[in-house]
Amino acid sequence: MNADNQIQTCNSDIVAGENKTTGLKKQWQIFLVALAFFTRIPIPSDAPYSPQRLNQANRYFGVVGTIVGVISAIIYLATLTLFPPSIAVALAMIGSLLITGAFHEDGLADTFDGFGGGWKPEQKLEIMKDSRLGTYGACALVMVLGMKWITLTAIGDINPWLPTTALVVMHTLSRVCAASLIFAYPYVRADQHSKVKPLANHQSLHDLWVLIVTGLIILLLLPLKTTLILIAVLLVTRSLCGKWFERQLGGYTGDCLGAAQQLCELTGYMTLLALL
């Protein structure tokens, strides 16, 4: 059997496997793809992967955010018994960075480096795939991480228990906002050797609704007034990010979605603080 026939047979086996797996088992497998893509949390080695499953996995990005938020909140609560809120917040943030491998922060830095250092979309994409950290990216990381720490610490100074809610809610909603951009804007592909994140670049209406519904459930943790204001602020932030990406590149890349997640997370913390 020649190489072309082997590839064709392999692709046929993948499609056949996709068709045979249905229901809750398939959804669980798709969720595992999302968990593996966004975090360093181990998943079963035999969990099936395919580009189709990666595209479908965007529906569970909010759920992954909830898991990251819950783990971060547990770290905060555990260390709060020994340290003041400022140190507990810092340790919770470090925990989230370790859990995700600084995945979104890397996207934030690459986006600012590209947008700040390039003139044309091609130049910006070229800069974004460079593994080196530039001035724009370094400044963005320092400012966003610093602002998140300051904001969460201020929330903890008002009520030491409130950062737990803020962490869970915003890790969830920020990922919902970022992932929803997949449905609204075109994916900008760099060259085939680019390191720009190969994130899901297609989203069906069904994927979008699952993403939104799983994200809205977390809002039950907040008062109704806070929920409505937070949703309004995040929708504006999401829209501004989308328009910014479209103006700079003509669409989004995986790095852009990482930047959107970070900016929405920070905006959410600042909104919650302003409402206290």
Short mmCIF file of C-alpha atoms in Angstrom, two decimals:
data_model
loop_
_atom_site.label_atom_id
_atom_site.label_comp_id
_atom_site.label_asym_id
_atom_site.label_seq_id
_atom_site.Cartn_x
_atom_site.Cartn_y
_atom_site.Cartn_z
CA MET A 1 0.00 0.00 0.00
CA ASN A 2 1.49 3.35 -1.01
CA ALA A 3 1.62 6.46 1.20
CA ASP A 4 -1.41 8.12 -0.41
CA ASN A 5 -3.54 5.04 0.16
CA GLN A 6 -2.34 4.82 3.77
CA ILE A 7 -3.31 8.45 4.41
CA GLN A 8 -6.68 7.92 2.76
CA THR A 9 -7.30 4.80 4.84
CA CYS A 10 -6.27 6.64 8.04
CA ASN A 11 -8.61 9.52 7.26
CA SER A 12 -11.43 7.08 6.58
CA ASP A 13 -10.81 5.38 9.93
CA ILE A 14 -10.95 8.76 11.70
CA VAL A 15 -14.23 9.68 10.02
CA ALA A 16 -15.66 6.26 10.80
CA GLY A 17 -14.65 6.64 14.42
CA GLU A 18 -16.23 10.09 14.58
CA ASN A 19 -19.50 8.70 13.23
CA LYS A 20 -19.57 5.73 15.63
CA THR A 21 -19.01 7.84 18.74
CA THR A 22 -22.19 9.67 19.71
CA GLY A 23 -24.01 11.08 22.69
CA LEU A 24 -22.45 11.81 26.06
CA LYS A 25 -19.32 9.81 25.31
CA LYS A 26 -18.54 11.97 22.29
CA GLN A 27 -19.21 15.17 24.25
CA TRP A 28 -16.88 13.96 27.00
CA GLN A 29 -14.16 13.29 24.45
CA ILE A 30 -14.64 16.75 22.91
CA PHE A 31 -14.41 18.29 26.38
CA LEU A 32 -11.13 16.43 26.98
CA VAL A 33 -9.75 17.96 23.79
CA ALA A 34 -10.63 21.42 25.12
CA LEU A 35 -9.10 20.62 28.52
CA ALA A 36 -5.88 19.34 26.95
CA PHE A 37 -5.61 22.29 24.58
CA PHE A 38 -6.12 25.00 27.19
CA THR A 39 -4.48 23.52 30.28
CA ARG A 40 -1.67 21.30 31.53
CA ILE A 41 -4.19 19.06 33.29
CA PRO A 42 -3.50 15.44 32.25
CA ILE A 43 -6.15 13.60 30.24
CA PRO A 44 -6.32 9.90 29.28
CA SER A 45 -3.65 9.05 26.71
CA ASP A 46 -6.19 7.26 24.54
CA ALA A 47 -8.52 10.27 24.26
CA PRO A 48 -9.19 10.69 20.52
CA TYR A 49 -8.16 13.88 18.76
CA SER A 50 -8.97 15.31 15.35
CA PRO A 51 -9.22 18.82 13.83
CA GLN A 52 -12.99 18.34 13.81
CA ARG A 53 -13.02 17.70 17.55
CA LEU A 54 -10.81 20.74 18.14
CA ASN A 55 -13.29 22.92 16.27
CA GLN A 56 -16.16 21.45 18.27
CA ALA A 57 -14.18 21.82 21.52
CA ASN A 58 -14.64 25.58 21.49
CA ARG A 59 -18.12 25.00 22.93
CA TYR A 60 -16.48 23.91 26.21
CA PHE A 61 -13.90 26.67 26.59
CA GLY A 62 -16.07 28.33 29.23
CA VAL A 63 -16.28 25.09 31.21
CA VAL A 64 -12.48 24.80 31.08
CA GLY A 65 -12.35 28.36 32.43
CA THR A 66 -14.60 27.34 35.31
CA ILE A 67 -12.20 24.53 36.20
CA VAL A 68 -9.22 26.89 36.11
CA GLY A 69 -11.16 29.42 38.17
CA VAL A 70 -12.18 26.86 40.79
CA ILE A 71 -8.60 25.60 41.19
CA SER A 72 -7.36 29.20 41.47
CA ALA A 73 -10.05 29.94 44.06
CA ILE A 74 -9.06 26.87 46.09
CA ILE A 75 -5.43 28.03 46.07
CA TYR A 76 -6.56 31.47 47.20
CA LEU A 77 -8.68 30.10 50.06
CA ALA A 78 -5.99 27.67 51.19
CA THR A 79 -3.29 30.33 51.33
CA LEU A 80 -5.61 32.95 52.82
CA THR A 81 -5.42 31.06 56.12
CA LEU A 82 -1.69 31.85 56.26
CA PHE A 83 -1.25 35.12 54.35
CA PRO A 84 -3.06 38.41 53.70
CA PRO A 85 -5.30 38.69 50.59
CA SER A 86 -2.57 40.33 48.50
CA ILE A 87 -0.26 37.32 48.79
CA ALA A 88 -3.12 34.82 48.46
CA VAL A 89 -4.20 36.54 45.23
CA ALA A 90 -0.64 36.41 43.88
CA LEU A 91 -0.38 32.69 44.64
CA ALA A 92 -3.78 32.06 43.02
CA MET A 93 -2.60 33.89 39.89
CA ILE A 94 0.62 31.89 39.84
CA GLY A 95 -1.46 28.74 40.14
CA SER A 96 -3.58 29.70 37.13
CA LEU A 97 -0.42 30.40 35.11
CA LEU A 98 0.94 26.95 35.95
CA ILE A 99 -2.37 25.26 35.16
CA THR A 100 -2.68 26.88 31.74
CA GLY A 101 1.00 27.12 30.88
CA ALA A 102 0.55 30.90 30.51
CA PHE A 103 -1.31 30.06 27.30
CA HIS A 104 -3.44 33.21 27.15
CA GLU A 105 -0.73 35.47 28.51
CA ASP A 106 1.51 34.34 25.66
CA GLY A 107 -1.23 35.31 23.21
CA LEU A 108 -1.55 38.71 24.86
CA ALA A 109 2.18 39.40 24.54
CA ASP A 110 2.37 38.20 20.93
CA THR A 111 -0.64 40.29 19.95
CA PHE A 112 0.76 43.49 21.41
CA ASP A 113 4.18 42.82 19.91
CA GLY A 114 2.66 42.27 16.48
CA PHE A 115 0.22 45.15 16.54
CA GLY A 116 2.77 47.53 18.01
CA GLY A 117 5.73 46.57 15.84
CA GLY A 118 4.22 45.92 12.42
CA TRP A 119 2.70 48.18 9.78
CA LYS A 120 0.97 45.70 7.49
CA PRO A 121 -0.99 42.56 8.47
CA GLU A 122 1.73 40.35 7.02
CA GLN A 123 4.37 42.08 9.13
CA LYS A 124 2.24 41.82 12.23
CA LEU A 125 1.67 38.11 11.72
CA GLU A 126 5.39 37.61 11.16
CA ILE A 127 6.17 39.33 14.46
CA MET A 128 3.46 37.39 16.28
CA LYS A 129 5.02 34.05 15.32
CA ASP A 130 8.43 35.13 16.67
CA SER A 131 9.10 33.35 19.97
CA ARG A 132 11.07 36.29 21.34
CA LEU A 133 9.32 38.73 23.68
CA GLY A 134 9.36 42.37 22.57
CA THR A 135 8.87 45.65 24.40
CA TYR A 136 5.18 45.95 23.55
CA GLY A 137 4.46 42.42 24.72
CA ALA A 138 6.48 42.80 27.92
CA CYS A 139 4.70 46.05 28.79
CA ALA A 140 1.31 44.48 28.11
CA LEU A 141 2.09 41.50 30.35
CA VAL A 142 3.35 43.66 33.21
CA MET A 143 0.40 46.04 33.05
CA VAL A 144 -2.36 43.41 32.68
CA LEU A 145 -0.98 41.01 35.29
CA GLY A 146 -0.25 43.90 37.62
CA MET A 147 -3.73 45.35 37.20
CA LYS A 148 -5.34 41.96 37.82
CA TRP A 149 -3.35 41.55 41.03
CA ILE A 150 -4.16 45.08 42.23
CA THR A 151 -7.87 44.72 41.41
CA LEU A 152 -8.30 41.32 43.04
CA THR A 153 -6.35 42.49 46.08
CA ALA A 154 -8.63 45.52 46.39
CA ILE A 155 -11.65 43.20 46.20
CA GLY A 156 -10.11 41.02 48.92
CA ASP A 157 -9.50 44.05 51.13
CA ILE A 158 -13.23 44.83 50.99
CA ASN A 159 -14.24 41.23 51.65
CA PRO A 160 -11.60 38.45 51.86
CA TRP A 161 -14.06 35.89 50.45
CA LEU A 162 -15.08 37.79 47.32
CA PRO A 163 -11.98 37.04 45.18
CA THR A 164 -13.04 33.38 45.09
CA THR A 165 -16.27 34.32 43.29
CA ALA A 166 -14.47 36.79 41.06
CA LEU A 167 -11.88 34.20 39.99
CA VAL A 168 -14.45 31.55 39.10
CA VAL A 169 -16.81 33.93 37.30
CA MET A 170 -14.19 35.80 35.28
CA HIS A 171 -12.08 32.80 34.29
CA THR A 172 -15.30 31.42 32.84
CA LEU A 173 -16.83 34.49 31.20
CA SER A 174 -13.57 35.80 29.76
CA ARG A 175 -13.12 32.54 27.85
CA VAL A 176 -16.72 32.61 26.67
CA CYS A 177 -16.21 36.14 25.31
CA ALA A 178 -12.94 35.22 23.60
CA ALA A 179 -14.23 31.98 22.08
CA SER A 180 -17.40 33.66 20.79
CA LEU A 181 -15.23 35.80 18.50
CA ILE A 182 -14.68 32.64 16.44
CA PHE A 183 -18.31 32.83 15.34
CA ALA A 184 -18.26 36.52 14.45
CA TYR A 185 -14.93 37.15 12.70
CA PRO A 186 -12.80 35.42 10.05
CA TYR A 187 -9.76 33.40 11.00
CA VAL A 188 -6.51 34.85 9.67
CA ARG A 189 -4.05 32.13 8.77
CA ALA A 190 -0.33 32.81 8.81
CA ASP A 191 2.10 30.66 6.85
CA GLN A 192 2.18 26.93 7.49
CA HIS A 193 5.29 27.22 9.69
CA SER A 194 3.77 29.86 11.95
CA LYS A 195 3.67 29.35 15.70
CA VAL A 196 0.43 31.38 15.88
CA LYS A 197 -1.83 29.14 17.91
CA PRO A 198 -3.75 26.58 15.79
CA LEU A 199 -6.91 27.24 17.78
CA ALA A 200 -10.34 26.16 16.61
CA ASN A 201 -11.17 28.36 13.64
CA HIS A 202 -14.75 27.37 12.95
CA GLN A 203 -17.82 27.56 15.14
CA SER A 204 -21.35 26.39 14.41
CA LEU A 205 -24.43 28.03 15.85
CA HIS A 206 -24.90 24.98 18.08
CA ASP A 207 -21.35 25.35 19.42
CA LEU A 208 -22.02 29.02 20.14
CA TRP A 209 -25.20 28.31 22.10
CA VAL A 210 -23.55 25.60 24.20
CA LEU A 211 -20.70 28.04 24.89
CA ILE A 212 -23.10 30.81 25.94
CA VAL A 213 -25.40 28.64 28.08
CA THR A 214 -22.53 26.99 29.98
CA GLY A 215 -21.09 30.44 30.59
CA LEU A 216 -24.33 32.02 31.77
CA ILE A 217 -24.83 29.35 34.44
CA ILE A 218 -21.88 30.75 36.40
CA LEU A 219 -23.67 34.10 36.69
CA LEU A 220 -25.99 32.52 39.27
CA LEU A 221 -23.20 33.30 41.74
CA LEU A 222 -23.82 37.05 41.34
CA PRO A 223 -26.70 39.40 42.21
CA LEU A 224 -28.98 40.25 39.28
CA LYS A 225 -27.92 43.90 39.04
CA THR A 226 -24.24 42.97 39.06
CA THR A 227 -24.90 40.30 36.44
CA LEU A 228 -26.62 42.68 34.02
CA ILE A 229 -23.94 45.36 34.32
CA LEU A 230 -21.14 42.81 33.99
CA ILE A 231 -22.69 41.31 30.85
CA ALA A 232 -23.05 44.76 29.29
CA VAL A 233 -19.43 45.70 30.03
CA LEU A 234 -18.08 42.38 28.72
CA LEU A 235 -20.12 42.63 25.52
CA VAL A 236 -18.64 46.07 24.87
CA THR A 237 -15.12 44.80 25.63
CA ARG A 238 -15.63 41.80 23.34
CA SER A 239 -16.89 44.01 20.54
CA LEU A 240 -13.97 46.42 20.88
CA CYS A 241 -11.49 43.52 20.80
CA GLY A 242 -13.12 42.08 17.70
CA LYS A 243 -13.09 45.40 15.86
CA TRP A 244 -9.48 45.96 16.90
CA PHE A 245 -8.39 42.58 15.56
CA GLU A 246 -10.33 43.11 12.35
CA ARG A 247 -8.76 46.51 11.80
CA GLN A 248 -5.24 45.25 12.48
CA LEU A 249 -5.33 41.86 10.72
CA GLY A 250 -8.67 41.54 8.95
CA GLY A 251 -9.76 38.95 11.51
CA TYR A 252 -8.38 37.00 14.46
CA THR A 253 -5.68 34.46 15.26
CA GLY A 254 -5.32 32.20 18.27
CA ASP A 255 -3.04 34.79 19.84
CA CYS A 256 -5.77 37.40 19.44
CA LEU A 257 -8.22 35.19 21.32
CA GLY A 258 -5.69 34.88 24.14
CA ALA A 259 -5.40 38.66 24.27
CA ALA A 260 -9.20 39.01 24.29
CA GLN A 261 -9.45 36.56 27.19
CA GLN A 262 -6.92 38.49 29.24
CA LEU A 263 -8.51 41.87 28.54
CA CYS A 264 -12.02 40.59 29.28
CA GLU A 265 -10.83 38.98 32.51
CA LEU A 266 -9.23 42.21 33.69
CA THR A 267 -12.24 44.30 32.66
CA GLY A 268 -14.51 41.93 34.57
CA TYR A 269 -12.48 42.23 37.77
CA MET A 270 -12.48 46.02 37.50
CA THR A 271 -16.25 46.04 36.93
CA LEU A 272 -16.88 43.85 39.97
CA LEU A 273 -14.65 46.11 42.08
CA ALA A 274 -16.44 49.24 40.87
CA LEU A 275 -19.79 47.72 41.85
CA LEU A 276 -18.76 46.90 45.43
#
